XYZ file of C-alpha atoms in Angstrom:
756
model
C -111.914 106.693 79.360
C -111.209 110.046 80.898
C -111.655 112.046 77.725
C -113.601 115.245 77.488
C -116.529 114.723 75.117
C -118.414 117.940 74.505
C -122.203 117.713 74.272
C -122.215 119.724 71.033
C -119.676 117.390 69.422
C -121.616 114.256 70.406
C -124.904 115.645 69.088
C -123.330 116.915 65.874
C -121.648 113.540 65.291
C -124.984 111.705 65.450
C -126.917 114.308 63.424
C -124.490 115.189 60.618
C -125.173 113.951 57.095
C -127.491 110.951 57.252
C -128.776 110.935 60.886
C -127.740 107.941 62.979
C -124.772 105.586 62.593
C -125.883 102.687 60.369
C -127.664 102.131 57.065
C -128.744 99.329 54.720
C -126.552 98.912 51.627
C -127.393 96.684 48.615
C -125.035 93.745 48.071
C -126.071 92.852 44.495
C -126.190 94.707 41.176
C -129.301 96.858 40.704
C -128.586 99.259 37.828
C -130.340 97.511 34.922
C -133.854 96.246 34.376
C -132.492 92.694 34.349
C -130.849 93.289 37.721
C -134.170 94.480 39.160
C -136.027 91.547 37.607
C -133.617 89.189 39.340
C -133.746 91.081 42.613
C -137.543 91.281 42.695
C -140.318 90.047 40.447
C -140.172 87.643 38.658
C -136.685 86.352 39.597
C -137.199 86.519 43.341
C -139.771 83.720 43.133
C -137.068 81.115 42.570
C -135.250 81.508 45.927
C -138.637 81.844 47.631
C -139.661 78.422 46.332
C -136.323 76.900 47.332
C -136.733 78.211 50.870
C -140.347 77.012 50.984
C -139.050 73.514 50.209
C -136.306 73.769 52.848
C -136.129 76.698 55.284
C -132.387 76.099 55.726
C -132.000 77.536 52.216
C -132.700 80.949 53.765
C -129.043 80.892 54.784
C -128.078 80.344 51.136
C -130.308 82.890 49.415
C -130.844 85.668 52.005
C -128.850 87.766 54.481
C -130.213 85.774 57.454
C -126.904 84.006 58.123
C -125.042 87.269 58.665
C -127.796 89.256 60.339
C -128.090 89.840 64.081
C -130.896 91.613 65.925
C -129.716 93.983 68.657
C -132.793 94.219 70.868
C -133.530 96.353 73.924
C -136.405 97.950 75.791
C -134.168 100.697 77.197
C -134.641 99.769 80.855
C -130.922 99.638 81.781
C -128.995 101.777 79.297
C -125.271 102.127 79.985
C -125.006 104.328 83.072
C -128.282 106.093 82.243
C -130.822 103.598 83.613
C -134.427 103.309 82.416
C -134.594 105.998 79.715
C -136.992 104.257 77.350
C -136.733 102.465 73.990
C -136.367 105.556 71.761
C -133.571 106.957 73.933
C -131.756 103.611 73.794
C -131.628 103.615 69.980
C -128.276 105.483 69.671
C -126.680 102.820 71.878
C -128.190 99.974 69.845
C -127.007 101.595 66.605
C -123.573 101.913 68.179
C -123.617 98.216 69.009
C -124.502 97.512 65.391
C -121.560 99.592 64.250
C -119.191 97.568 66.475
C -120.567 94.277 65.123
C -119.852 95.500 61.594
C -116.384 96.983 62.010
C -114.999 94.168 64.150
C -116.623 91.076 62.610
C -118.452 92.169 59.426
C -121.836 91.234 60.929
C -124.902 93.149 59.735
C -127.383 94.384 62.334
C -130.957 95.587 62.609
C -131.464 97.366 65.907
C -134.905 96.818 67.420
C -136.236 98.850 70.331
C -139.328 97.369 71.996
C -141.839 99.538 73.815
C -142.652 97.042 76.560
C -141.539 96.086 80.063
C -143.686 92.974 80.092
C -141.526 89.842 79.923
C -144.160 87.757 78.125
C -144.730 90.439 75.491
C -140.990 90.936 75.016
C -140.343 87.222 74.572
C -143.266 86.726 72.190
C -142.175 89.686 70.021
C -138.640 88.418 69.671
C -139.852 84.888 69.050
C -142.019 85.844 66.079
C -139.062 87.744 64.579
C -136.915 84.593 64.511
C -137.267 83.908 60.739
C -135.529 87.222 59.972
C -132.314 86.775 61.926
C -129.331 84.480 62.333
C -128.866 85.536 65.961
C -130.171 87.793 68.740
C -128.073 90.096 70.917
C -130.058 91.281 73.944
C -128.888 94.617 75.309
C -129.506 97.003 78.208
C -132.431 95.164 79.846
C -132.706 95.529 83.603
C -132.401 92.700 86.111
C -134.070 90.458 87.082
C -136.203 90.523 83.919
C -133.117 90.103 81.712
C -132.413 86.665 83.215
C -135.893 85.337 82.483
C -136.006 86.886 79.007
C -132.701 85.342 77.964
C -133.459 81.962 79.494
C -136.848 81.701 77.793
C -135.569 82.877 74.408
C -132.695 80.394 74.507
C -135.217 77.596 75.044
C -137.805 78.807 72.526
C -135.610 80.025 69.629
C -133.553 77.911 67.274
C -130.886 80.611 66.708
C -128.133 81.854 69.063
C -129.225 84.297 71.773
C -126.895 86.174 74.125
C -127.384 88.991 76.606
C -124.030 90.726 76.204
C -124.361 92.766 79.408
C -124.217 89.469 81.273
C -121.943 87.223 79.286
C -119.621 89.661 77.505
C -118.094 91.005 80.696
C -118.026 87.489 82.150
C -116.080 86.060 79.217
C -113.494 88.852 79.019
C -112.958 89.098 82.777
C -112.677 85.302 83.032
C -109.867 85.325 80.458
C -108.136 88.058 82.464
C -108.588 86.071 85.674
C -107.143 82.869 84.196
C -104.032 84.659 82.990
C -103.626 86.532 86.272
C -103.779 83.213 88.135
C -101.060 81.826 85.860
C -98.840 84.808 86.681
C -99.352 84.557 90.472
C -99.220 80.730 90.388
C -102.572 80.126 92.091
C -105.271 77.537 91.326
C -108.818 78.717 90.722
C -110.318 76.098 93.048
C -108.192 77.406 95.938
C -108.736 81.168 95.670
C -111.196 83.170 97.738
C -113.294 85.605 95.677
C -115.153 88.727 96.796
C -117.847 90.008 94.412
C -119.237 93.532 94.763
C -122.521 93.650 92.867
C -125.366 91.207 92.278
C -126.755 92.449 88.977
C -126.756 90.780 85.573
C -123.014 91.134 84.936
C -121.905 90.119 88.423
C -124.147 87.043 88.442
C -122.993 85.948 84.984
C -119.310 86.493 85.845
C -119.610 84.478 89.024
C -121.446 81.615 87.312
C -118.775 81.470 84.618
C -115.998 81.445 87.227
C -117.769 78.478 88.835
C -117.797 76.724 85.454
C -114.058 77.298 85.273
C -113.540 75.596 88.621
C -114.059 78.182 91.372
C -115.290 76.722 94.678
C -118.822 77.939 95.626
C -118.017 78.227 99.326
C -115.043 80.490 98.532
C -117.205 83.195 96.942
C -118.635 86.113 98.938
C -121.128 88.205 96.915
C -122.443 91.604 98.062
C -125.549 93.456 96.953
C -126.702 96.918 98.061
C -127.844 95.484 101.402
C -124.608 93.689 102.214
C -123.221 90.174 102.086
C -125.468 87.494 100.569
C -125.599 84.692 103.141
C -128.063 82.018 104.255
C -129.193 84.066 107.236
C -130.909 86.666 105.020
C -134.628 86.368 104.283
C -134.818 88.949 101.460
C -133.032 86.981 98.739
C -134.602 86.135 95.392
C -133.900 82.845 93.640
C -131.034 84.318 91.630
C -129.194 85.551 94.733
C -129.891 82.466 96.841
C -127.594 80.345 94.684
C -124.640 82.472 95.911
C -125.581 82.530 99.598
C -122.961 81.084 101.968
C -123.073 79.834 105.551
C -120.293 82.268 106.483
C -121.600 85.806 106.990
C -119.382 88.901 106.568
C -120.287 92.122 108.340
C -118.977 94.301 105.529
C -117.133 94.382 102.221
C -114.072 95.536 104.124
C -114.314 92.476 106.383
C -114.614 90.085 103.415
C -111.615 91.594 101.623
C -109.187 90.504 104.351
C -107.131 87.646 102.901
C -109.121 87.520 99.626
C -107.263 86.497 96.464
C -109.565 88.135 93.942
C -111.903 91.127 94.015
C -114.552 91.355 91.287
C -116.305 94.710 91.125
C -119.423 95.438 89.100
C -121.071 97.922 91.406
C -120.141 101.530 92.184
C -117.135 103.842 92.083
C -114.759 104.383 94.982
C -116.141 101.816 97.425
C -112.779 100.059 97.840
C -109.983 101.797 99.752
C -106.220 101.361 99.591
C -106.335 99.715 103.025
C -108.838 97.158 101.743
C -106.464 96.239 98.917
C -103.576 96.059 101.388
C -105.581 93.573 103.469
C -105.898 91.097 100.583
C -103.729 87.994 100.173
C -100.320 87.969 98.494
C -100.429 88.818 94.765
C -104.042 90.039 94.825
C -106.108 90.260 91.648
C -108.435 93.278 91.422
C -110.995 93.342 88.595
C -112.691 96.685 89.285
C -115.149 97.258 86.452
C -117.736 99.770 87.633
C -118.605 102.101 84.739
C -117.323 104.730 84.101
C -115.174 104.851 87.244
C -113.964 101.668 88.980
C -114.495 100.631 92.587
C -110.938 101.827 93.266
C -108.934 104.064 90.904
C -106.129 102.253 89.112
C -103.367 104.529 90.533
C -104.638 103.972 94.100
C -104.594 100.185 93.759
C -101.082 100.188 92.287
C -99.878 102.520 95.025
C -101.427 100.316 97.723
C -99.767 97.091 96.535
C -96.782 96.578 94.237
C -97.844 92.964 93.735
C -101.428 93.706 92.655
C -102.710 92.716 89.203
C -105.341 95.276 88.259
C -107.923 95.377 85.477
C -110.686 97.920 84.846
C -113.150 98.825 82.116
C -111.064 101.868 81.179
C -108.830 102.157 78.127
C -106.397 104.634 79.681
C -104.900 101.985 81.978
C -103.502 98.492 81.342
C -105.768 95.429 81.203
C -109.017 96.896 79.896
C -111.970 94.510 80.211
C -113.747 95.541 77.018
C -116.783 93.616 75.732
C -115.732 94.302 72.150
C -113.106 91.586 72.675
C -115.950 89.081 72.818
C -119.389 89.587 71.325
C -118.449 90.296 67.661
C -116.287 87.185 67.433
C -118.605 84.933 69.458
C -121.507 85.729 67.152
C -119.228 85.433 64.092
C -118.297 81.877 65.047
C -121.883 80.989 65.946
C -123.289 82.370 62.682
C -120.702 80.687 60.509
C -121.748 77.213 61.685
C -125.450 78.169 61.908
C -125.484 77.369 65.608
C -128.834 76.909 67.304
C -127.548 78.499 70.522
C -124.552 79.970 72.306
C -123.935 77.371 74.986
C -121.573 77.172 77.942
C -118.928 75.320 75.922
C -118.865 78.081 73.312
C -118.461 80.754 75.989
C -115.668 78.796 77.654
C -113.990 78.335 74.264
C -113.994 82.122 73.863
C -112.512 82.522 77.357
C -109.632 80.156 76.646
C -109.012 81.589 73.165
C -108.704 85.100 74.590
C -106.484 83.949 77.446
C -104.209 81.990 75.101
C -103.947 84.894 72.640
C -102.650 87.234 75.356
C -99.789 84.843 76.072
C -98.560 84.912 72.461
C -96.140 87.476 70.957
C -97.931 90.728 70.141
C -98.017 91.907 66.484
C -96.122 95.097 65.654
C -99.378 96.812 64.665
C -100.554 96.500 68.287
C -97.257 97.757 69.712
C -97.422 100.707 67.333
C -101.011 101.510 68.318
C -100.010 101.885 71.955
C -96.592 103.414 71.369
C -94.789 100.414 72.832
C -91.787 98.533 71.507
C -92.635 95.171 73.005
C -95.912 94.472 74.821
C -95.449 91.120 76.548
C -97.581 88.799 78.659
C -97.376 89.853 82.297
C -99.035 91.863 85.052
C -99.777 94.785 82.724
C -100.955 92.626 79.819
C -103.310 89.791 80.758
C -105.935 90.264 78.028
C -105.542 91.167 74.328
C -105.892 94.734 73.106
C -109.038 95.607 71.104
C -106.911 96.597 68.072
C -105.316 93.137 67.832
C -106.099 91.910 64.280
C -105.804 88.262 65.423
C -108.981 88.387 67.543
C -111.303 87.556 64.645
C -109.230 84.599 63.455
C -108.658 83.306 66.994
C -111.938 83.644 68.882
C -114.443 82.964 66.082
C -112.900 79.591 65.078
C -112.697 78.526 68.754
C -116.409 79.274 69.203
C -117.307 77.556 65.929
C -115.349 74.419 66.900
C -117.078 74.274 70.292
C -120.479 74.562 68.597
C -119.630 71.675 66.270
C -118.225 69.517 69.077
C -121.306 70.037 71.279
C -123.758 69.268 68.480
C -125.437 72.679 68.160
C -124.000 73.472 64.707
C -126.090 72.905 61.581
C -123.091 73.494 59.325
C -119.762 71.712 59.821
C -116.469 73.371 58.916
C -113.743 70.927 57.863
C -111.129 73.190 56.254
C -110.156 75.456 59.157
C -107.295 77.080 57.285
C -109.669 78.187 54.536
C -112.101 79.440 57.191
C -109.402 81.592 58.798
C -108.518 83.012 55.382
C -112.185 83.820 54.830
C -112.311 85.606 58.178
C -109.186 87.614 57.353
C -110.669 88.736 54.049
C -113.864 90.022 55.701
C -112.251 93.107 57.180
C -109.470 93.714 54.674
C -106.050 94.785 55.864
C -106.818 98.289 57.113
C -106.082 97.354 60.750
C -107.427 100.698 61.880
C -104.449 102.749 60.731
C -105.988 106.058 61.788
C -106.488 104.709 65.321
C -102.860 103.595 65.435
C -101.684 107.066 64.383
C -103.939 108.840 66.895
C -102.893 106.585 69.773
C -99.223 107.080 68.974
C -99.662 110.859 68.853
C -101.299 110.872 72.299
C -98.258 109.245 73.888
C -96.241 112.457 73.522
C -98.372 115.432 72.391
C -96.548 118.275 70.611
C -97.106 121.988 70.016
C -98.852 122.442 66.662
C -99.313 125.834 64.981
C -102.545 126.362 63.004
C -102.141 129.019 60.300
C -105.823 129.373 59.445
C -107.310 129.893 62.889
C -109.990 132.300 61.633
C -111.659 129.270 60.062
C -114.273 127.474 62.179
C -113.252 124.025 60.886
C -109.702 124.670 62.067
C -110.899 125.850 65.483
C -113.077 122.768 65.894
C -110.105 120.584 64.993
C -107.927 122.493 67.474
C -110.566 121.854 70.138
C -110.613 118.142 69.365
C -106.851 117.609 69.339
C -106.640 119.460 72.625
C -109.480 117.477 74.221
C -108.083 114.185 72.940
C -104.571 114.928 74.169
C -103.130 114.744 70.642
C -101.502 118.185 70.543
C -101.222 121.594 72.178
C -102.670 124.020 69.604
C -101.233 127.462 68.856
C -103.535 129.673 66.798
C -102.327 132.225 64.212
C -104.589 135.048 63.093
C -106.584 138.072 64.149
C -107.076 137.602 67.876
C -110.371 139.476 68.083
C -111.882 137.497 65.218
C -110.653 134.172 66.608
C -112.038 134.895 70.079
C -115.369 135.907 68.529
C -115.585 132.574 66.680
C -114.624 130.691 69.840
C -117.327 132.452 71.825
C -119.959 132.142 69.094
C -119.324 128.421 68.683
C -119.079 127.748 72.436
C -115.574 126.310 72.119
C -113.276 125.902 75.104
C -110.176 127.528 73.600
C -109.950 130.940 75.254
C -106.820 129.993 77.197
C -105.057 128.649 74.078
C -102.132 130.713 72.801
C -103.222 133.060 69.993
C -100.608 134.952 67.965
C -101.315 137.710 65.445
C -98.094 138.303 63.483
C -99.322 141.777 62.548
C -100.038 142.870 66.125
C -97.717 145.490 67.643
C -97.056 143.264 70.655
C -95.223 140.804 68.404
C -92.855 143.325 66.796
C -89.780 141.895 68.557
C -90.607 138.391 67.328
C -91.068 139.756 63.799
C -87.634 141.391 63.952
C -85.962 138.208 65.204
C -87.699 135.945 62.713
C -87.081 138.279 59.745
C -83.376 138.478 60.613
C -83.151 134.680 60.586
C -85.061 134.471 57.318
C -82.793 137.040 55.701
C -79.749 135.102 56.861
C -81.127 131.958 55.257
C -82.137 133.611 51.976
C -79.646 136.464 51.552
C -77.731 134.600 48.851
C -81.001 133.632 47.163
C -81.905 137.213 46.268
C -83.928 138.167 49.357
C -83.397 141.616 50.919
C -83.917 142.503 54.633
C -87.097 144.406 53.729
C -88.470 141.474 51.753
C -87.666 139.134 54.642
C -89.594 141.359 57.059
C -92.563 141.569 54.708
C -92.542 137.802 54.260
C -92.558 137.040 58.008
C -95.874 138.873 58.371
C -97.408 136.098 56.255
C -98.530 133.197 58.424
C -96.947 130.542 56.211
C -93.530 132.091 56.864
C -94.288 132.949 60.499
C -95.540 129.443 61.346
C -92.644 127.774 59.546
C -90.191 129.986 61.447
C -91.846 129.048 64.760
C -91.077 125.399 64.004
C -87.561 126.153 62.769
C -86.866 128.297 65.851
C -88.124 125.625 68.277
C -91.137 127.702 69.374
C -93.434 124.976 68.038
C -93.031 121.371 66.928
C -95.196 121.249 63.793
C -97.102 123.551 61.449
C -100.469 122.973 59.754
C -101.531 125.338 56.982
C -103.132 125.585 53.584
C -106.858 125.261 54.263
C -107.541 128.747 52.864
C -104.355 129.204 50.842
C -102.894 127.843 47.628
C -100.631 124.836 47.967
C -97.463 126.436 46.493
C -97.868 129.494 48.736
C -97.562 127.242 51.773
C -94.863 124.868 50.537
C -92.530 127.631 49.324
C -92.173 129.274 52.758
C -91.545 125.865 54.349
C -88.778 125.171 51.829
C -87.283 128.637 52.357
C -87.359 128.424 56.162
C -87.022 124.743 57.088
C -85.598 123.200 53.966
C -85.340 119.700 52.591
C -83.822 116.754 54.386
C -80.195 115.979 53.593
C -79.827 114.038 50.335
C -83.399 114.899 49.268
C -83.736 116.725 45.956
C -87.517 116.780 45.636
C -90.217 117.017 48.286
C -93.425 115.139 47.533
C -96.996 114.839 48.775
C -98.619 111.551 49.805
C -102.255 110.727 50.538
C -103.504 107.769 52.551
C -106.879 106.404 51.443
C -108.571 104.144 53.991
C -110.312 101.537 51.851
C -112.136 98.244 52.591
C -109.046 96.389 51.346
C -106.760 98.316 53.691
C -104.834 101.591 53.521
C -103.630 102.706 50.092
C -100.776 105.178 49.758
C -100.791 107.547 46.736
C -97.735 109.615 45.731
C -96.913 112.233 44.495
C -100.322 113.860 44.724
C -99.593 117.542 45.363
C -96.154 118.865 44.425
C -94.337 117.740 41.269
C -96.059 118.523 37.982
C -94.100 116.261 35.651
C -91.367 114.414 37.554
C -88.384 112.963 35.718
C -87.247 109.348 36.004
C -84.884 110.250 38.843
C -87.633 112.259 40.536
C -89.965 109.238 40.345
C -87.276 107.074 41.937
C -86.771 109.538 44.782
C -90.520 109.991 45.324
C -90.966 106.203 45.454
C -88.151 105.793 47.996
C -89.440 108.644 50.178
C -92.934 107.174 50.084
C -91.754 103.642 50.875
C -89.815 104.845 53.927
C -92.899 106.691 55.174
C -95.143 103.632 54.703
C -92.641 101.573 56.701
C -92.994 104.062 59.587
C -96.606 102.861 59.913
C -95.304 99.314 60.332
C -96.661 98.326 56.922
C -94.526 96.691 54.259
C -94.729 98.910 51.162
C -95.749 97.124 47.961
C -95.197 99.627 45.178
C -96.824 99.805 41.770
C -95.602 102.414 39.275
C -98.849 102.978 37.395
C -99.613 104.346 33.965
C -101.547 103.255 30.843
C -99.151 100.436 29.850
C -98.396 96.934 31.181
C -94.741 95.918 30.899
C -94.196 97.487 27.477
C -97.670 96.823 26.045
C -97.869 100.443 24.869
C -95.249 103.037 23.991
C -95.115 106.611 25.192
C -93.210 109.030 27.416
C -94.998 108.159 30.679
C -94.813 104.402 30.094
C -91.099 104.510 29.356
C -90.469 106.817 32.310
C -92.200 104.494 34.771
C -90.538 101.399 33.305
C -87.083 102.945 33.647
C -87.831 104.152 37.198
C -88.981 100.666 38.241
C -85.767 99.147 36.907
C -83.644 101.665 38.845
C -85.623 101.068 42.031
C -85.148 97.308 41.769
C -81.423 97.741 41.246
C -80.970 100.239 44.093
C -83.322 98.444 46.503
C -83.106 94.679 45.911
C -85.460 93.905 48.809
C -88.122 96.404 47.744
C -91.418 95.017 46.418
C -91.931 97.196 43.363
C -93.454 96.676 39.934
C -94.076 98.745 36.842
C -94.936 100.037 34.469
C -98.489 98.742 34.908
C -102.132 99.769 34.696
C -103.769 100.610 38.031
C -106.331 97.792 38.017
C -103.603 95.210 37.460
C -101.863 96.360 40.636
C -104.777 94.879 42.620
C -106.081 92.063 40.428
C -103.678 89.296 41.417
C -105.568 86.685 39.353
C -104.899 88.654 36.179
C -101.290 89.123 37.234
C -100.841 85.380 37.766
C -102.407 84.657 34.398
C -100.557 87.215 32.270
C -97.507 88.344 34.285
C -96.629 85.525 36.732
C -93.133 86.983 37.270
C -94.524 90.083 39.005
C -93.460 90.925 42.573
C -97.116 91.750 43.279
C -98.576 88.344 42.362
C -98.869 87.206 45.986
C -100.510 90.263 47.491
C -101.130 93.134 45.121
C -100.051 96.717 45.754
C -100.683 99.064 48.664
C -98.643 102.005 47.340
C -99.187 103.680 43.966
C -96.603 105.959 42.346
C -97.962 108.114 39.503
C -96.242 109.486 36.393
C -97.412 113.063 36.911
C -99.403 115.347 39.182
C -102.467 115.351 36.952
C -102.872 111.563 37.114
C -102.331 111.288 40.870
C -104.510 114.240 41.813
C -107.392 113.055 39.643
C -107.083 109.471 40.954
C -107.233 110.206 44.669
C -109.932 112.875 44.354
C -112.130 110.570 42.272
C -111.727 107.691 44.701
C -112.271 109.889 47.722
C -115.541 111.345 46.454
C -116.992 108.528 44.338
C -116.188 105.772 46.836
C -116.720 108.027 49.884
C -113.352 107.058 51.346
C -111.768 108.567 54.412
C -108.389 110.112 53.625
C -105.358 111.273 55.565
C -103.199 113.865 53.893
C -101.601 115.315 52.017
C -98.493 114.322 53.965
C -95.511 116.376 52.861
C -92.445 114.161 52.443
C -88.801 115.224 52.500
C -88.772 118.296 54.784
C -86.455 118.491 57.807
C -89.323 119.288 60.187
C -93.068 118.591 60.068
C -95.007 121.083 57.981
C -98.212 119.887 56.351
C -100.569 121.590 53.951
C -104.302 120.936 54.137
C -106.387 120.616 51.024
C -109.049 123.277 50.514
C -112.281 122.102 52.134
C -110.697 119.606 54.529
C -113.121 118.331 57.172
C -112.486 118.532 60.907
C -111.706 114.815 60.921
C -109.173 115.201 58.108
C -107.499 118.103 59.906
C -107.296 116.085 63.140
C -105.721 113.169 61.250
C -103.147 115.513 59.720
C -102.308 116.950 63.141
C -101.785 113.414 64.473
C -99.447 112.646 61.545
C -97.501 115.847 62.246
C -97.209 114.995 65.949
C -95.940 111.476 65.228
C -93.439 112.917 62.753
C -92.264 115.434 65.353
C -91.840 112.593 67.851
C -89.643 110.705 65.386
C -87.542 113.733 64.475
C -86.868 114.473 68.140
């Protein structure tokens, strides 16, 4: 991706809080003495004895069945080369993070201080009792081939070198779909391969397994074409040598149907692409820049189908489409290996998935209305929630069918439901919002630009292409902070409302404010005084079209920021009450809380309006709102003002919105415990899925609830999102982190896109 990542940001990300990116978390109770006696001595003896009787019981009583070792010696790290085992650890931790977030697989990363193949193999072999699988990573060729081959033979758990097979599996799926589109058969096409390292060799071998003809493949290493006339070929390269000898890559490209690049940037020209056969397929996957830039290939040939390793162009060949789900399927049937059939099953599952209708959540993530199978979509997107339930079962079935599974799955529907429950229903909402914002960045005014957190957020949204920041505040102080913190913001627009140079703007804005508020008791002098305050000035910038959204409140009280927005911008037509909504990103998916910031003690009608505003906002994220009006009572079980208010509001909502999923009044835990609902209140609209949106009886309850959850459960939040204004103005909570500010900016940008 062509994003600017600042060194300081990358280092701070890895060092902040608990250093590194992963940790070990207990999965059983441990608070009482009995808990500890069960977890350790004397209770731990019982599972030990069971495993001693039958080692397969380790999968029943320990974490082995969901634990993968990510192992490297740091000899071929990303694009960094041989940087050593310690320096490779951040990458291995990152791999562990991807395993967890995409497939709920736990990881221990292991960095070995050896380049000796025998020592490497022996070390991994004696670790076998600990793990359910081994992911080899960033080991240089040719040693990586021997290490993987020996470990596959000597271990009784699945082993895969992702650098080899991950790219092979994903690119093979892309190739199969591209061939369908251009109506060519794999056995007939001529393939040119640039690169003879681990990935290139594995890709080519997999293409042969899929039916490619050996004599139709021309592979190039750094010394040129690999042919039978060369005397410097090792055993690995000899298997790809051909009788035909090409003088150059350019020569081989003439009339070729497919180019596979896993070598170096910019070695393929437009003319070379033009020389290829009709409907050429170009898989240019050099990292970080491909063998030919995507725009150049598209310009050279209108009929080209192009894939790269980059996410900023169509058809990204991304290993995360493969390894989490391949290991998930292998672990779930306790496979003894990852064999060729399992890899081919993953290839076909990925290829088939791309040909199916795309879920709305994926369209929303990429700002599209209808992503469809074709030249610009030949492999699934990494955010596709169906990957886990598509690829893992395909791999598991192949393991069972080829006899390498020690556990047989018979109820595949139940297995898919189990997979779905592993990752909840979050579906990476924050990523969806950020991606949508980047499609059409807007001008966002930051009221509190003398705050370092705000400046860091402004830097990030600018670097990420989310928004164009405009900074309000004392220019000298802001520039000092920028310089002191080594931020790249000196060319960003900075406005000090109190500076003499802005006197004409002050006059114009104050005149407009007076015109809006003259029949509300405001005098011209009061209007001018008010405009000097950034909350009024920033709101007027948005109202006047000088900016698209306004972010404030980090160092100010909430009412002081909302009041100017109401005075200047005003409420949407037919809206009587604005409200504040928080999004909490939880393991069970996003939860929407409202009203969390504005209305102290809303009436029944206020509750109804807040619920309807919130539901419409949830729908904008392509999520069906499932509302629970929560209080201390369940369907009349207790009397009181709040219980009666929520009960009456729920009845009105059901009458006004017959299709709305809404229940109340009810206690908060019941909104999520569907078993209790089925047992005691089977009539409830929430029986089949629980709630994702909570409406509270008053500000005290809602504010306490989201703050407790946020801190006690360490949840990421987005908000507060101000609902009901004509234009996007959002108020940050005191102490908001850079990440929270960035999320709020993305929300404001998406809202501005919709309002335009």
